[in-house]
XYZ file of C-alpha atoms in Angstrom:
357
model
C -0.150 28.823 5.227
C -2.422 25.979 4.036
C -5.564 25.090 5.971
C -5.291 21.311 5.458
C -2.628 18.926 4.159
C -4.030 15.491 3.220
C -1.492 12.665 3.029
C -2.643 10.010 0.544
C -4.529 10.612 -2.702
C -6.598 7.474 -2.952
C -10.387 7.702 -2.918
C -10.477 8.432 0.836
C -7.875 11.202 0.762
C -9.203 12.767 -2.428
C -12.763 12.805 -1.102
C -11.536 14.468 2.099
C -9.588 17.073 0.126
C -12.562 17.766 -2.132
C -15.000 18.088 0.753
C -12.668 20.430 2.669
C -12.161 22.614 -0.417
C -15.888 22.748 -1.081
C -16.308 24.180 2.423
C -13.869 26.996 1.710
C -10.613 25.569 3.090
C -7.291 25.694 1.247
C -6.053 22.132 0.711
C -2.877 20.410 -0.446
C -3.233 16.713 -1.383
C -0.015 14.707 -1.647
C 0.736 11.121 -2.652
C 3.933 9.107 -3.031
C 2.940 7.769 -6.467
C 2.752 9.674 -9.731
C 0.061 9.522 -10.923
C -1.737 8.555 -7.694
C -4.273 5.745 -7.518
C -2.329 2.507 -7.996
C -2.787 1.441 -4.391
C -5.903 0.244 -2.582
C -8.212 2.454 -4.668
C -7.020 1.038 -7.988
C -6.894 -2.639 -7.036
C -10.270 -3.813 -5.726
C -13.575 -5.276 -6.892
C -15.158 -1.889 -7.602
C -18.259 -2.890 -5.629
C -20.712 -0.344 -4.248
C -21.790 -2.141 -1.089
C -25.232 -1.983 0.506
C -24.226 -2.487 4.170
C -24.942 -6.180 4.776
C -22.178 -7.528 6.977
C -21.273 -4.829 9.476
C -22.354 -4.650 13.105
C -25.309 -2.291 13.630
C -24.029 1.008 14.950
C -20.465 0.375 13.794
C -18.491 2.922 11.795
C -18.486 0.568 8.814
C -22.272 0.191 8.849
C -22.905 3.911 9.306
C -20.430 5.121 6.695
C -21.313 2.412 4.170
C -25.006 3.319 4.132
C -24.508 7.089 4.109
C -21.547 6.840 1.735
C -23.543 4.820 -0.779
C -26.183 7.543 -1.050
C -23.590 10.307 -1.345
C -21.614 8.323 -3.918
C -24.700 7.730 -6.085
C -25.425 11.458 -6.046
C -21.830 12.118 -7.157
C -21.988 9.452 -9.895
C -25.144 10.947 -11.370
C -23.901 14.532 -11.192
C -20.473 13.831 -12.728
C -21.297 10.934 -15.099
C -19.223 8.295 -13.316
C -19.829 4.879 -14.952
C -21.716 2.578 -12.564
C -24.497 -0.028 -12.517
C -26.831 -1.241 -9.769
C -26.670 -4.909 -10.719
C -27.582 -6.577 -7.424
C -25.801 -9.254 -5.444
C -26.496 -12.767 -4.172
C -24.990 -14.381 -1.075
C -25.330 -18.161 -1.253
C -23.944 -21.102 0.761
C -23.543 -22.861 -2.569
C -23.127 -26.613 -2.734
C -22.864 -28.599 -0.615
C -24.772 -26.610 1.968
C -25.915 -27.371 5.501
C -28.770 -26.245 7.722
C -26.321 -24.046 9.656
C -25.304 -22.276 6.429
C -28.897 -21.546 5.536
C -29.468 -20.167 9.038
C -26.496 -17.837 8.594
C -28.112 -16.408 5.458
C -31.119 -15.422 7.564
C -28.806 -13.962 10.224
C -26.991 -11.813 7.650
C -30.332 -10.463 6.428
C -31.428 -9.653 9.989
C -28.097 -7.963 10.714
C -28.284 -5.922 7.512
C -31.812 -4.734 8.228
C -30.841 -3.830 11.804
C -28.085 -1.648 10.312
C -30.555 0.058 7.974
C -29.898 -1.809 4.711
C -32.838 -1.922 2.286
C -34.109 -3.878 -0.735
C -33.287 -7.355 0.594
C -35.075 -10.611 -0.089
C -34.563 -14.321 0.534
C -34.574 -16.417 -2.642
C -35.158 -20.182 -2.482
C -33.285 -22.053 -5.223
C -31.702 -18.901 -6.702
C -30.487 -20.809 -9.764
C -34.037 -20.905 -11.105
C -33.981 -17.097 -11.449
C -30.268 -16.474 -11.963
C -28.601 -18.972 -14.279
C -25.544 -20.846 -12.949
C -26.037 -19.827 -9.287
C -25.796 -22.773 -6.878
C -27.413 -23.298 -3.497
C -30.810 -23.926 -1.953
C -31.172 -20.394 -0.625
C -29.645 -16.962 -1.216
C -29.869 -13.437 0.111
C -30.595 -11.023 -2.738
C -29.362 -7.456 -2.212
C -30.994 -5.460 -4.985
C -29.105 -2.255 -4.158
C -25.527 -3.514 -4.511
C -23.678 -2.236 -7.573
C -20.366 -1.875 -9.381
C -18.470 1.255 -10.371
C -15.550 1.899 -12.701
C -13.065 2.645 -9.899
C -10.383 4.073 -12.188
C -12.820 6.458 -13.883
C -14.312 7.362 -10.482
C -10.931 8.388 -9.094
C -9.969 10.290 -12.249
C -13.217 12.277 -12.209
C -12.869 12.924 -8.478
C -9.374 14.350 -9.049
C -10.774 16.732 -11.644
C -13.614 17.832 -9.364
C -11.151 18.349 -6.495
C -8.817 20.428 -8.672
C -11.772 22.510 -9.878
C -12.626 23.123 -6.211
C -9.106 24.496 -5.670
C -7.263 21.466 -4.258
C -3.507 21.506 -4.965
C -2.572 17.935 -5.941
C 1.080 17.090 -5.284
C 1.963 13.695 -6.824
C 5.276 11.930 -6.279
C 5.730 13.317 -2.746
C 6.713 10.940 0.037
C 5.897 11.798 3.654
C 9.135 12.259 5.633
C 8.104 13.759 8.950
C 5.440 15.865 10.544
C 4.336 17.683 13.626
C 1.239 19.726 14.403
C 1.228 22.590 11.922
C 3.948 21.252 9.640
C 4.575 18.458 7.139
C 7.836 17.648 5.348
C 7.696 15.845 1.999
C 10.364 14.411 -0.289
C 10.168 14.901 -4.070
C 11.331 12.249 -6.573
C 14.683 14.039 -6.930
C 15.265 13.776 -3.184
C 14.668 17.425 -2.381
C 12.618 18.262 0.702
C 9.768 20.712 1.037
C 8.016 21.762 4.223
C 4.384 22.897 4.200
C 2.966 24.993 7.024
C -0.663 24.103 7.750
C -3.471 24.432 10.247
C -4.440 20.736 10.112
C -3.187 17.400 8.799
C -5.161 14.348 7.646
C -3.431 10.980 7.457
C -5.185 9.030 4.685
C -2.076 7.085 3.672
C -3.748 3.654 3.477
C -1.098 0.944 3.717
C 1.382 3.484 5.110
C -1.038 5.114 7.546
C 0.664 3.387 10.487
C 4.035 4.862 9.479
C 2.513 8.339 9.355
C 0.751 7.749 12.690
C 4.047 6.756 14.318
C 5.527 10.091 13.246
C 2.908 11.713 15.477
C 3.566 9.446 18.477
C 0.975 6.711 17.832
C 3.121 3.606 18.233
C 0.379 1.151 19.163
C -1.037 0.815 15.635
C 0.209 -1.486 12.882
C -1.052 -2.024 9.334
C -0.467 -5.568 8.101
C -0.975 -6.020 4.344
C -3.433 -8.745 3.395
C -3.320 -9.683 -0.288
C -6.406 -10.370 -2.364
C -5.797 -12.080 -5.711
C -8.138 -12.098 -8.706
C -8.400 -14.526 -11.598
C -9.963 -13.332 -14.835
C -12.627 -15.447 -16.554
C -12.103 -15.800 -20.284
C -15.800 -15.102 -20.783
C -18.610 -13.352 -18.937
C -21.388 -15.622 -17.732
C -24.998 -14.980 -18.703
C -25.865 -13.995 -15.137
C -25.079 -10.290 -14.686
C -25.249 -10.210 -10.910
C -22.538 -10.368 -8.263
C -22.385 -13.769 -6.557
C -20.752 -14.115 -3.121
C -20.198 -17.087 -0.789
C -20.959 -17.010 2.903
C -18.163 -14.976 4.538
C -15.970 -16.474 7.232
C -17.223 -15.409 10.654
C -13.782 -14.362 11.966
C -12.585 -12.438 8.895
C -13.337 -9.104 7.241
C -12.632 -10.729 3.843
C -15.798 -11.729 2.002
C -14.448 -14.762 0.140
C -13.832 -15.589 -3.515
C -16.827 -14.228 -5.421
C -17.947 -13.608 -8.994
C -17.774 -10.001 -10.097
C -17.488 -8.103 -13.340
C -16.213 -4.745 -14.520
C -18.213 -2.391 -16.672
C -15.950 -3.089 -19.668
C -17.289 -6.661 -19.712
C -14.385 -8.412 -17.963
C -15.457 -10.979 -15.350
C -13.366 -12.001 -12.342
C -13.194 -14.493 -9.509
C -11.732 -13.199 -6.285
C -10.337 -12.005 -4.071
C -8.864 -14.611 -1.769
C -7.173 -13.614 1.507
C -3.436 -14.167 2.032
C -1.013 -12.356 4.336
C 1.435 -10.490 2.115
C 5.165 -10.400 2.711
C 5.342 -6.616 2.321
C 3.277 -3.569 1.417
C 4.410 -3.923 -2.204
C 3.728 -7.658 -2.507
C 1.305 -7.808 -5.433
C 2.109 -11.352 -6.549
C -0.476 -13.879 -7.639
C 0.515 -17.081 -5.888
C -2.767 -19.020 -5.962
C -3.422 -21.679 -8.568
C -6.225 -22.153 -11.068
C -7.257 -25.218 -9.074
C -7.752 -23.209 -5.866
C -9.908 -20.579 -7.549
C -11.851 -23.133 -9.575
C -12.678 -25.092 -6.418
C -13.817 -21.960 -4.537
C -15.903 -20.460 -7.323
C -17.412 -23.808 -8.389
C -19.087 -24.111 -5.026
C -21.323 -21.090 -5.731
C -21.386 -20.957 -9.528
C -21.462 -23.299 -12.534
C -21.017 -22.689 -16.253
C -17.233 -22.370 -16.505
C -14.218 -24.685 -16.580
C -10.819 -24.482 -14.917
C -9.312 -23.371 -18.224
C -11.572 -20.301 -18.206
C -9.563 -18.923 -15.263
C -6.336 -16.999 -15.831
C -4.309 -14.823 -13.392
C -5.668 -11.265 -13.336
C -4.455 -8.770 -10.722
C -4.048 -8.431 -6.962
C -4.625 -5.807 -4.291
C -3.705 -5.255 -0.660
C -6.011 -4.669 2.300
C -4.715 -2.445 5.143
C -5.547 -4.682 8.108
C -5.373 -2.696 11.341
C -3.901 -4.059 14.576
C -3.763 -2.202 17.890
C -1.153 -3.528 20.317
C -1.189 -6.781 18.353
C -4.984 -7.211 18.414
C -6.909 -7.216 15.130
C -9.412 -4.358 14.784
C -12.460 -4.967 12.591
C -13.894 -1.457 12.331
C -12.764 1.809 10.766
C -10.845 4.084 13.098
C -10.923 7.880 12.718
C -8.688 9.306 15.433
C -7.542 12.850 16.229
C -4.113 12.770 17.906
C -2.573 15.210 18.572
C -5.004 18.086 18.141
C -5.666 19.008 14.480
C -4.053 15.803 13.201
C -6.611 13.215 12.064
C -5.682 9.617 11.253
C -7.718 7.302 9.004
C -6.733 3.784 10.080
C -7.896 0.370 8.843
C -9.965 1.802 6.000
C -10.502 -1.379 3.993
C -13.769 -2.645 2.473
C -16.296 -0.979 2.355
C -13.899 1.955 1.994
C -14.771 2.667 -1.634
C -18.455 2.953 -0.727
C -17.816 4.821 2.523
C -15.377 7.448 1.185
C -17.752 10.430 0.856
C -19.278 9.788 4.282
C -15.840 9.520 5.899
C -14.909 12.795 4.206
C -17.927 14.515 5.719
C -16.971 13.258 9.196
C -13.376 14.468 8.874
C -14.470 17.915 7.670
C -16.942 18.160 10.526
C -14.094 17.407 12.957
C -11.848 20.036 11.363
C -14.534 22.728 11.325
């Protein structure tokens, strides 16, 4: 008998498994891929967010701020590559009075949520080369992390804590106290357990339906990235103003710790949960990025990679916040865990363990 079976070995599921094991529970962590990690956790911007956009009191705001602190502690303890590089949000050019007012509103919202180290910069291009716009919000605490290295190190820490990692297992069915998985050869195995955690990301709605939750749907939203052939002199993340009615933050300038620089992601509804195409053109990305940044040409942009966001809908209505739901008893579902999921993972893990214990 296992104490907890966690379905999904991305950052969220692995953090939950590690936290449960560190509290003395026996844990099995399964994932349909082998090795795990080529889903949401392996295809994102790798940004450690500072809690700027989320409604005060929301799950996203709470978990982002607490998760950031817990993640930084983990990075320092286990030598995860990261950098606190800072981030600018700018209306770019052309800008309007309404855009500049929204910058002030984002700052006020962030501070109401508890975000720190924020300042308003007039003419940010005078301090940060290539940045366009008459005003910008500077978040000094935003950073980047090597997401692949982070997940690899977290696996090792989880295994050291006693977690049994079961790659290449697909969820088939479940009921309270029991989970059935399929191996790559088609054979089935049933695990008896005290509790189940659904951290299946894009497939979390399928797992939820197996436990009677038919009102939830995950719709995949694709984010595409174009790689810049060179890194600009400005080593700071640069974001546009986000659309008011979307959880996507818009095409921005980011960079990985290996020196690669990227523009992205955009926001396109995918045709399936395996639709990782890059359908946008150089022209589209050049137009978007040129509004907030100068110093590059259209020929500097080449297709990079894409990822999928697990957009949550309940009875056809879009949900903008994380949902952690226990139904039935001792079965916990993690639904709609998109950005800032990478930042929030350790905080979400603490909440799930608190529920289980």
